[in-house]
XYZ file of C-alpha atoms in Angstrom:
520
model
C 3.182 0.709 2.337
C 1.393 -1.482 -0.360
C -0.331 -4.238 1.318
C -2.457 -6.681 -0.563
C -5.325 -6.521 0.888
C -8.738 -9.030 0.650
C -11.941 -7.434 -0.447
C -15.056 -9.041 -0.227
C -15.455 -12.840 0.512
C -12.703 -15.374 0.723
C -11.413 -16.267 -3.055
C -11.683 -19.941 -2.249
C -8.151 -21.597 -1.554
C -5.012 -18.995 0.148
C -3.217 -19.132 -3.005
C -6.865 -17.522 -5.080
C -6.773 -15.246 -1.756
C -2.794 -14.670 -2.720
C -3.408 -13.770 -6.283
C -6.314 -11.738 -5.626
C -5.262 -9.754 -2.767
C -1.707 -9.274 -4.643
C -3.641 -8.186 -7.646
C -6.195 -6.524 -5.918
C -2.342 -5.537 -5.399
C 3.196 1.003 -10.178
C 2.336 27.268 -12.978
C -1.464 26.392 -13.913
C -1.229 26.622 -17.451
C 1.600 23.919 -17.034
C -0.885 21.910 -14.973
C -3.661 22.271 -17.722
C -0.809 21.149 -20.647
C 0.978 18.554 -18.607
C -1.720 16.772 -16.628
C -5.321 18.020 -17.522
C -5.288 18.518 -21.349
C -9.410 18.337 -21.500
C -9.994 21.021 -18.227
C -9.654 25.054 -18.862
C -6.740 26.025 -17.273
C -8.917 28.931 -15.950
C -11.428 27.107 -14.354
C -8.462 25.226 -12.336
C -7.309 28.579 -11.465
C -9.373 28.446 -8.001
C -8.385 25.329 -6.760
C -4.213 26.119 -7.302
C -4.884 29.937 -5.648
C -6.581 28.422 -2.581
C -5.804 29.941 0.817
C -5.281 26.769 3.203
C -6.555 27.193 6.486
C -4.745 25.499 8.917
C -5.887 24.845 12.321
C -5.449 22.783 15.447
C -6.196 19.312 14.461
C -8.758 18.528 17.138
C -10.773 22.076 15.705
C -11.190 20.061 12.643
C -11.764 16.583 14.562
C -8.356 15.249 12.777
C -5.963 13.441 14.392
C -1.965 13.365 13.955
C 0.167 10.759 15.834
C 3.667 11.489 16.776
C 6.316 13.875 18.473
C 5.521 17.223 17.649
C 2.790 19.933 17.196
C 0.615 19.928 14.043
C -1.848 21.794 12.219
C -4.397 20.261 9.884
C -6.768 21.546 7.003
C -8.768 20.369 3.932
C -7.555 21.338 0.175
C -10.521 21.666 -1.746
C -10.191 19.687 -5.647
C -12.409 18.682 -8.542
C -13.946 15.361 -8.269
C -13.362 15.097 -12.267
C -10.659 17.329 -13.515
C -12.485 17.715 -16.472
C -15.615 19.023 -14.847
C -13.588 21.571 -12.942
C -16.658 23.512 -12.237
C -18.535 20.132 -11.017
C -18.687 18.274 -7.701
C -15.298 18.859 -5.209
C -13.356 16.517 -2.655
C -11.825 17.604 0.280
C -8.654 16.157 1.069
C -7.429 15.998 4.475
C -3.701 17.371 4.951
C -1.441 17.799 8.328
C 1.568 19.862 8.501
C 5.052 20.234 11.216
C 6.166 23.505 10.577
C 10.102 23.990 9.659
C 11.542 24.729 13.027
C 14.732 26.592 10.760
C 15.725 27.864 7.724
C 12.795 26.802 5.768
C 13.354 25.531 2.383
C 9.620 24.167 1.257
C 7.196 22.101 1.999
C 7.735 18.116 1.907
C 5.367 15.899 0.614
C 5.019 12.541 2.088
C 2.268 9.451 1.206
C 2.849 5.852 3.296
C 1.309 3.632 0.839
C -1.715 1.444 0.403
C -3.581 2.336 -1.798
C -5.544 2.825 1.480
C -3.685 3.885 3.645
C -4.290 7.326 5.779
C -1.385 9.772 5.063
C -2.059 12.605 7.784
C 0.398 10.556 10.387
C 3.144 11.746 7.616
C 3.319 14.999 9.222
C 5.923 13.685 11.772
C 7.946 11.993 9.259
C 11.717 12.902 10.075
C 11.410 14.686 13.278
C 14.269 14.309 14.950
C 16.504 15.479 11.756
C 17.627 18.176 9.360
C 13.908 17.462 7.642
C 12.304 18.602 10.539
C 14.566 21.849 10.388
C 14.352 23.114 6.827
C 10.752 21.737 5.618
C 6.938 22.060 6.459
C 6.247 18.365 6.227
C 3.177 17.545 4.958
C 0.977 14.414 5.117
C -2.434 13.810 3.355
C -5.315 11.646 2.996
C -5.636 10.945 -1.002
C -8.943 10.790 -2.162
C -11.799 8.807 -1.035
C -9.460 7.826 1.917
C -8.898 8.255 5.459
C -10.638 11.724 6.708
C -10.692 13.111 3.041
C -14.202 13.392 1.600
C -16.561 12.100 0.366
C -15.355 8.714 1.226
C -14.799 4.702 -0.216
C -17.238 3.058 0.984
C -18.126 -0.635 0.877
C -18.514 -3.391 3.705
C -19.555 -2.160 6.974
C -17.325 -3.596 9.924
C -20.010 -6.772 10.537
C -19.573 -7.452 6.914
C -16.351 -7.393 6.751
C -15.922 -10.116 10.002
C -18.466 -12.353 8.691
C -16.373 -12.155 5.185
C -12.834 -12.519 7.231
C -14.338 -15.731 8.992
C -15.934 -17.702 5.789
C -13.343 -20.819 4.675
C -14.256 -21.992 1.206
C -11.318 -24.107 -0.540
C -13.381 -25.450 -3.160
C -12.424 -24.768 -6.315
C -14.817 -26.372 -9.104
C -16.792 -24.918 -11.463
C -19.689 -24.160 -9.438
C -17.732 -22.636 -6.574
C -16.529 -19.751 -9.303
C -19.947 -19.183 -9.690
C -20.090 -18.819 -6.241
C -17.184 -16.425 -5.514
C -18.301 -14.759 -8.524
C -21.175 -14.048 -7.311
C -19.544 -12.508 -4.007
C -17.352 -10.387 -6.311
C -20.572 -8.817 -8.163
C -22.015 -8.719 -4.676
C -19.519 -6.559 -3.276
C -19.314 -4.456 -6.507
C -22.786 -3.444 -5.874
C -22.243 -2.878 -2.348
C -18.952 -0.293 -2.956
C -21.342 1.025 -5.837
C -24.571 1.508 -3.723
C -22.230 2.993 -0.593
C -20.009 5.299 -2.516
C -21.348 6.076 -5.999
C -20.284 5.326 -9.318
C -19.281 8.997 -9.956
C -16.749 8.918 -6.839
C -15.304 5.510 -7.980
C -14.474 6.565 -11.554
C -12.499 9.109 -9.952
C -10.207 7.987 -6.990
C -7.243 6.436 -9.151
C -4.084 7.468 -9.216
C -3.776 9.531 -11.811
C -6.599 12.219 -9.614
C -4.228 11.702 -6.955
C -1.377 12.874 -8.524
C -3.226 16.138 -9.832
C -4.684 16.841 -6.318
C -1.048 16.531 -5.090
C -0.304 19.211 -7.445
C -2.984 21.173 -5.932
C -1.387 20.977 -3.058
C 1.755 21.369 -3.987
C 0.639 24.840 -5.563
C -1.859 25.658 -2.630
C 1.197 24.922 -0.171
C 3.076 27.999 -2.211
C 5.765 25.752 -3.699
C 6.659 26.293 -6.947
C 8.301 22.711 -7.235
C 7.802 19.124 -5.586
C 9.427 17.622 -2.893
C 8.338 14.213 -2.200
C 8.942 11.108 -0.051
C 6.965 7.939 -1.235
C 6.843 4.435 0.374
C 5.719 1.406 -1.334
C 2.142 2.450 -3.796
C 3.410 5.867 -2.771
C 6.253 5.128 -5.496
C 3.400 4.633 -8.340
C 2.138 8.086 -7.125
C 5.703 9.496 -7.302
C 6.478 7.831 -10.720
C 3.279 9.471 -12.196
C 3.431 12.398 -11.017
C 6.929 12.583 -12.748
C 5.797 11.686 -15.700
C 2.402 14.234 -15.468
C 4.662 17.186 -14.154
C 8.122 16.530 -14.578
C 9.644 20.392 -14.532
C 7.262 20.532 -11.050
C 9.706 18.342 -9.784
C 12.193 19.492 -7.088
C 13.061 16.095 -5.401
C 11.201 12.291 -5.337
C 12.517 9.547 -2.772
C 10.673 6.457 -3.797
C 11.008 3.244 -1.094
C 9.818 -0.014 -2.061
C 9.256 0.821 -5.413
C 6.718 -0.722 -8.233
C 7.839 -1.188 -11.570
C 5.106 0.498 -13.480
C 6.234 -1.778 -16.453
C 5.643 -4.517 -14.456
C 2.051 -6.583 -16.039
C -0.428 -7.300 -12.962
C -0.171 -11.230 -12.917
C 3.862 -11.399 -12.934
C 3.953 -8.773 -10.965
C 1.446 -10.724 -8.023
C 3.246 -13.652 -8.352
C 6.500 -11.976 -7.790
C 5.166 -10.153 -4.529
C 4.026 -13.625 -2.943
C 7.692 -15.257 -4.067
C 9.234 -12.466 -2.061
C 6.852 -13.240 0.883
C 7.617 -16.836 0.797
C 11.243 -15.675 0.921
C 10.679 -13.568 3.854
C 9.044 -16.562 5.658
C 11.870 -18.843 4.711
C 14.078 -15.967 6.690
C 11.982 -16.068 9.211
C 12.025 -19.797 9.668
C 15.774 -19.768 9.729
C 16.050 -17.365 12.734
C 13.111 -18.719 14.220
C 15.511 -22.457 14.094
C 18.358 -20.734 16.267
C 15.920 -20.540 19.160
C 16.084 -24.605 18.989
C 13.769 -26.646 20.048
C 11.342 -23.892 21.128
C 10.655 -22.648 17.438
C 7.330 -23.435 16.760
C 8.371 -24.619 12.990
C 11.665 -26.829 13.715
C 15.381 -26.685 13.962
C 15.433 -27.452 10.303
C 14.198 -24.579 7.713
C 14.128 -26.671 4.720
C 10.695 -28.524 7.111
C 9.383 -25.214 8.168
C 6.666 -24.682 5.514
C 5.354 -28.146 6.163
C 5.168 -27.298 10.207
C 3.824 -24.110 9.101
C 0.802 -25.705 7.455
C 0.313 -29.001 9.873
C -0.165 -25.528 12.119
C -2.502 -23.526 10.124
C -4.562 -26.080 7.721
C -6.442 -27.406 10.716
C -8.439 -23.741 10.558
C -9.862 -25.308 7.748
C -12.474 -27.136 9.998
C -12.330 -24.519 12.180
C -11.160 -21.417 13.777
C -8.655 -20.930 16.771
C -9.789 -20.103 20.088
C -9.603 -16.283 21.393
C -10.172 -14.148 23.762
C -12.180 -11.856 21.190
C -15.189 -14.255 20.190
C -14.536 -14.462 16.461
C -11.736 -16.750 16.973
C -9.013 -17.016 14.380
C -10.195 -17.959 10.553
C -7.953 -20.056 8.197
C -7.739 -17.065 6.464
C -6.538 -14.337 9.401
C -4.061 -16.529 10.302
C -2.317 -15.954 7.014
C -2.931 -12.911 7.048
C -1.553 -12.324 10.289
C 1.676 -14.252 9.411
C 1.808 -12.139 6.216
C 1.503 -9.025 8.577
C 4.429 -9.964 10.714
C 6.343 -10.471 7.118
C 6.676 -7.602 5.950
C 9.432 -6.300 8.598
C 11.841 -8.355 11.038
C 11.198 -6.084 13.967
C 7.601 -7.861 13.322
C 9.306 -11.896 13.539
C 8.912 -11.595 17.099
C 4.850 -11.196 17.295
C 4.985 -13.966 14.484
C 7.384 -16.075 16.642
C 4.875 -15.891 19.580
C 1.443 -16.015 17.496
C 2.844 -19.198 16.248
C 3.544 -20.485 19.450
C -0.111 -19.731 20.646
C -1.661 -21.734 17.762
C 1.190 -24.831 18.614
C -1.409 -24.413 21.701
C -4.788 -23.824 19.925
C -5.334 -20.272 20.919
C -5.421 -17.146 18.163
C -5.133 -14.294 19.810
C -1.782 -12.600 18.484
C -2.113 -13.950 15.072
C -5.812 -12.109 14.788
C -4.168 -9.054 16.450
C -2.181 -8.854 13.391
C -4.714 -9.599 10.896
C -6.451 -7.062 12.453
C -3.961 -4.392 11.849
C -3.596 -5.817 8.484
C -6.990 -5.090 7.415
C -7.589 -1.865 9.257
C -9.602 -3.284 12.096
C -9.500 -0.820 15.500
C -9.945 -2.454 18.923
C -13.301 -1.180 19.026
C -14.364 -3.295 15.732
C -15.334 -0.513 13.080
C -12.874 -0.352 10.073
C -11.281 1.996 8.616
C -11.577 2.125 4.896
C -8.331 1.354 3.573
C -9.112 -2.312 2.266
C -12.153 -0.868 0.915
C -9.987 2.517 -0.843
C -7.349 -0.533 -2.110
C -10.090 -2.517 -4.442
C -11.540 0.993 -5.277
C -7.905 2.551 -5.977
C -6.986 -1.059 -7.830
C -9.080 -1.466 -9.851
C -8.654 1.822 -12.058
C -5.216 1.925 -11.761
C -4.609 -1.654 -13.235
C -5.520 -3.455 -16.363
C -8.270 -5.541 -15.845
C -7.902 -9.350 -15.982
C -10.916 -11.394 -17.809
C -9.447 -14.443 -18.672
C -9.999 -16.841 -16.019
C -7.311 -19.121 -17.662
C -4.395 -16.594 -16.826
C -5.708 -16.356 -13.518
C -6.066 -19.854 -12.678
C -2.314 -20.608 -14.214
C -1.418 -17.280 -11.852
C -3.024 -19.245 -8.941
C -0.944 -22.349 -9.571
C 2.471 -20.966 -9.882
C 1.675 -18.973 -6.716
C 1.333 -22.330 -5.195
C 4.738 -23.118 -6.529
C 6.653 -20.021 -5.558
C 4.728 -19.601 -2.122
C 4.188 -23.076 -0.688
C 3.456 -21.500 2.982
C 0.190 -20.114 1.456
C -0.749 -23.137 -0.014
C -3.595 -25.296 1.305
C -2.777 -28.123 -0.838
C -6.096 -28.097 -2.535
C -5.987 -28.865 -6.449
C -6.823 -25.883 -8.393
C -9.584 -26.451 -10.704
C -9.803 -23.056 -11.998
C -10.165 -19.642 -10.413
C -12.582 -16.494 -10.227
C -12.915 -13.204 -11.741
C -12.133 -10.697 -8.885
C -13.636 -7.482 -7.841
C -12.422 -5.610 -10.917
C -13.508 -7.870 -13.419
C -17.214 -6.766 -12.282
C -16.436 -2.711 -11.368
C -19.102 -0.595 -12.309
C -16.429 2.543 -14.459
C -13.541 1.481 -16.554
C -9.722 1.695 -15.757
C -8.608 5.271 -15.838
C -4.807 3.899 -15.458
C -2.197 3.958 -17.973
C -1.224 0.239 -19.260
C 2.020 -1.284 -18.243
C 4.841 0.743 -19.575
C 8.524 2.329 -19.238
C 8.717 5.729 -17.451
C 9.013 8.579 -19.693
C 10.009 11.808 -18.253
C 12.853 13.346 -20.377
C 12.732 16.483 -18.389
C 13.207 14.811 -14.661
C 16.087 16.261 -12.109
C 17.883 13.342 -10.564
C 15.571 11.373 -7.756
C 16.392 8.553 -5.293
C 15.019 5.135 -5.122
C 15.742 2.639 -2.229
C 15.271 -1.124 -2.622
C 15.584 -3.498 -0.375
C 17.235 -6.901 -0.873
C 14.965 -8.826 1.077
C 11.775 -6.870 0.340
C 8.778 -9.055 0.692
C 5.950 -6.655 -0.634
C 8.161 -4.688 -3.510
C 10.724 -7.199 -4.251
C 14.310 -5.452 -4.825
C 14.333 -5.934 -8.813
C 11.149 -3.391 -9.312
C 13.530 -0.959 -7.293
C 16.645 -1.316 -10.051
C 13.683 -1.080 -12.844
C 12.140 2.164 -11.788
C 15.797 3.835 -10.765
C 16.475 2.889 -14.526
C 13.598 4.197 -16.109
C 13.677 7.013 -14.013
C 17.122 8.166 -14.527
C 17.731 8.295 -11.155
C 20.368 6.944 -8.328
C 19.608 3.872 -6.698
C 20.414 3.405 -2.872
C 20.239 -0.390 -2.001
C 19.516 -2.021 1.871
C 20.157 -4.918 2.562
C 17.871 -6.893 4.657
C 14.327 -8.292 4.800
C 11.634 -5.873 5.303
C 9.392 -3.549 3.566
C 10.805 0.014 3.530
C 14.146 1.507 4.853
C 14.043 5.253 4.926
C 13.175 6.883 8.637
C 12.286 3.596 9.912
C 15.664 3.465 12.074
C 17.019 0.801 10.437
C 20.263 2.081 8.830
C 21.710 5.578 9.339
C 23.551 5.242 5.790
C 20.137 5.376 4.069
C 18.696 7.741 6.364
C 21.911 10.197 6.060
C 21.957 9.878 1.720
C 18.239 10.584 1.162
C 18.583 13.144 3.797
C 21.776 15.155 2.008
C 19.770 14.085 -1.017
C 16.207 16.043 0.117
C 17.866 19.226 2.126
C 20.774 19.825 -0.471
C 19.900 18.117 -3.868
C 23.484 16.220 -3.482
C 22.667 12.733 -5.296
C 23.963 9.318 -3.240
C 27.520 7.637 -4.608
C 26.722 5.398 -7.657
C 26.042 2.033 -6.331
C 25.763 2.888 -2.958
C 24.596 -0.300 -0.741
C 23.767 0.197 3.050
C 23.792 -2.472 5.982
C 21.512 -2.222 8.956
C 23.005 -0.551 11.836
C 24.425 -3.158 14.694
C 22.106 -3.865 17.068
C-alpha cells in the first residue's frame, strides 16, 4: 500500500520530512499500437511467447508467505521497450494454482512503489478466488527479488540517516539538505545505474504486466490493486484498455491529482486518523497516554515526542528512538486501527522514556528486518517517484506546501518556523520523468471495474477514490472506517463478497453501495 517513505537524510523539520516523504509520495501487435508505439512489434514477439518455468520457490531461493503451496519463476522483459533487443529484467512472480474450475490467472500488486508483490500469491485463499484463479503476485521492476535491482543506501547508511535531527530551516541549512539530496542521487546513481533508473517507472511496469499477462496465457487482465497499485491499474487501462477483463482498485490515487495538493491531502488524512485515534485512545481514561480530552491530544502528542529533538529514546536495540522514527512509527500504526493498539502501547513506553515499540514500527515502515539489512523498497519508492511524478523546482511552492502541512497536520509539527524548504531527491535525479502529467483518465474502451474507498483513509483519502471511479467509468464500493485498504483484509464481508461476485462473475456492485465493518 503507498507509504511515504524518507529517502536520504532528514528534510530538516517533520512537516519538510511530511512533504517530502508524501511527495516522494496516481495480442502483440495491440501491445506495440497501444503501449509501445516506438518498439517493433516483432522484436516484442519473444518476450509475450515466453514459456514460464515455474518451480518450487526455495529451487529459485524465493520466498512466499501464507496458507498454501506456491510455485515461483522469473518473466524475462526489456529494460527499455524501445530497445527490445537491448538489456532484459527479470521479474520475480509467485503463483496458487486454481484448486477448481479455473477461469484465469489473477493479477495482484500491494503497493509502494516498493513494495515486494510475490506474498500476493495467497491473496484470497480461503474463497471462491482461490477456486477459479491462478493468483499471481510479482516483484515490479528494480524491486524485491526482480533483477537487476534499486539500489541506494546500504543498511548502515540508512540508520545513520534515520537517526540525524536537523530542524533548522534557514538558508544555509537548504544548502545543507540539498546537498544530502545530490548526495544520495549520486549514491542511487553509482549503485544502480542511470540506464536502470530511467526505466523502473510505472509506465515499464504496466507493459511488463502485460508480459505477464500474455506469458501467463490470458488473453485479458484480471487485476487486484491496493493503494500505488491503483496508479498501475489506472495506466494500464488507459495503455491496454480492450486487455482488460476486470481491475479492483483499493485506496485509490487520483491520477489528476497535482503532487503538492495531493501531499498535503495525504498528511490531512493522517492527522485525521490520529485525531481517531486520540478519541478511542480517551475511552481508556486516565491511562491514555494523550488525555481524556481529544481536542489536547496533539499537544500531549508533541510534549511526548519533541523532547527527541535533544535526543533519542532509550532501547533495547542500541540506536535508540530518533525524533524522526518516532513519527514514523506513529504514522505506521496510522494507517489501520487493528495497528492503534501497538501505537497505544509505544506511546505509553515513551510516557516512560523507552522506544522500543515505536522503532519496531518505524522499522517495518522503512523495510528494516530484525537482522538490520533493508530491503529496498524506500530505495525502489524515490527511484519509482521520481519518474512517475512531475518534478517540483520551485522552492517557493514547496516551502508554502511545508507550511500548510503544518496547518492541516499539527501532530507532525515541531513548531519550528519555516524559513523555506529544500529541493528533494527528484529535483537532482540523474534521467527525466517518464510519467504522464496530471490528468483525467481516458479509456473509452474500458469494461466496468471496481474501486473501493475508504471514509477514513489516511494514506489515499476517500475523495481520490470517487475521482478515479468517475474517470474510470466504473462502480464505486465505499467502507466506512479508518484504515488504509478494505478488500481481503477481514474487515467487512460486504466488500469482500461484491468485489468477489465482481472478479469470479463480472456482476458489477449496486450503485452506491456503502459497507460497514463487520461487528466485532
Amino acid at each position: 500500500m503507498t507509504e511515504p517513505h524518507s529517502t536520504g537524510r532528514a528534510l530538516g523539520t517533520a512537516v519538510f520530512a511530511a512533504v517530502a516523504a508524501a511527495a516522494s509520495l496516481t495480442a502483440v501487435a495491440g501491445c506495440a499500437a497501444q503501449g509501445t508505439a516506438t518498439a517493433d512489434a516483432a522484436a516484442l514477439d519473444r518476450y509475450y511467447h515466453q514459456q514460464i518455468d515455474w518451480q518450487p520457490c526455495a529451487d529459485l531461493k524465493l520466498t512466499v508467505e501464507g496458507p498454501g503451496r506456491y510455485e515461483c519463476a522469473f518473466v524475462t522483459v526489456p529494460i527499455d521497450y524501445a530497445d527490445p533487443g537491448g538489456a532484459t529484467a527479470q521479474i520475480a512472480v509467485s503463483r496458487s494454482k486454481a484448486t477448481g474450475t479455473r477461469i484465469g490467472s489473477l493479477l495482484a500488486n500491494p503497493g509502494g512503489p516498493g513494495a515486494s508483490g510475490l506474498g500476493m500469491a495467497a491473496l484470497g485463499a480461503d474463497t471462491e478466488l482461490a477456486e477459479h484463479f491462478d493468483v499471481v503476485g510479482f516483484d515490479p521492476r528494480g524491486i524485491g527479488a526482480s533483477t537487476p535491482s534499486i539500489e541506494c543506501l546500504t543498511s548502515s547508511e540508512a540508520d545513520a540517516a534515520r537517526a540525524e535531527v536537523d530542524l533548522d530551516t534557514s538558508p544555509e541549512a537548504v544548502e545543507r539538505h540539498e546537498q544530502d539530496a545530490r548526495n544520495y542521487v549520486a549514491a542511487c546513481t553509482d549503485r544502480t545505474g542511470a540506464d536502470l533508473l530511467a526505466h523502473v517507472g510505472t509506465q515499464d511496469v504496466v507493459r511488463d504486466m502485460d508480459v505477464i499477462r500474455a506469458a501467463l496465457g490470458d488473453e485479458q487482465l484480471t487485476y487486484v490493486g491496493y493503494s500505488y497499485g491503483t496508479r498501475i491499474g489506472a495506466q494500464y487501462a488507459e495503455m491496454f484498455p480492450t486487455h482488460v477483463r476486470a481491475l479492483v482498485l483499493d485506496g485509490a490515487l487520483d491520477p489528476a491529482q497535482d503532487l503538492l495538493s495531493g501531499s498535503i491531502d495525504q498528511m490531512a488524512g493522517f492527522q485525521q486518523a490520529f485525531d481517531a485515534f486520540a478519541a478511542d485512545c480517551a475511552t481508556r481514561g486516565e491511562e491514555c497516554p494523550l488525555g481524556t480530552d481529544p481536542a489536547q491530544a496533539t499537544a500531549r502528542y508533541r510534549a511526548l515526542v519533541d523532547p527527541l529533538i535533544l535526543g533519542p529514546a532509550t532501547t533495547a536495540d542500541p540506536r535508540g528512538l530518533s525524533y524522526g522514527d518516532a513519527h514514523t512509527g506513529t504514522i505506521q500504526a496510522l494507517y489501520s486501527e487493528e495497528f492503534w493498539p501497538y501505537l497505544y502501547q509505544g506511546l505509553v513506553e515513551l510516557q516512560e522514556g523507552r522506544g522500543d515499540t515505536l522503532l519496531q514500527l518505524a522499522d517495518v515502515y522503512l523495510g528494516r528486518e530484525p537482522s538490520g539489512i533493508y530491503n529496498n523498497q524506500s530505495d525502489a519508492f524515490a527511484a519509482v517517484h521520481c519518474l512517475d511524478d512531475q518534478r517540483i523546482t520551485d522552492r517557493a511552492a514547496l516551502t508554502d506546501a511545508a507550511r500548510e502541512v503544518a496547518e492541516v497536520a499539527p501532530f507532525l509539527d515541531s513548531g519550528t518556523e519555516i524559513q523555506s524548504a529544500p529541493l528533494d531527491v527528484c529535483a537532482f535525479w540523474p534521467v527525466p520523468p517518464s510519467g504522464p502529467t496530471p490528468h483525467q483518465v481516458d479509456a473509452p474502451e474500458l469494461p466496468n471495474v471496481v474501486v473501493i474507498s475508504t471514509t477514513g483513509d489516511p494514506a489515499t483519502p476517500y475523495q481520490a477514490g470517487i475521482d478515479l471511479a468517475e474517470q474510470l467509468g466504473g462502480s464505486l464500493i465505499t467502507v466506512e472506517g479508518s484504515r488504509h485498504g478494505a478488500f481481503l483484509a477481514e474487515v467487512s464481508s460486504c466488500v469482500d463478497r461484491a468485489a468477489i461476485d465482481y472478479l469470479v462473475d463480472l456482476t458489477p456492485p449496486g450503485d452506491g453501495l456503502r459497507c460497514a465493518p463487520d461487528a466485532a
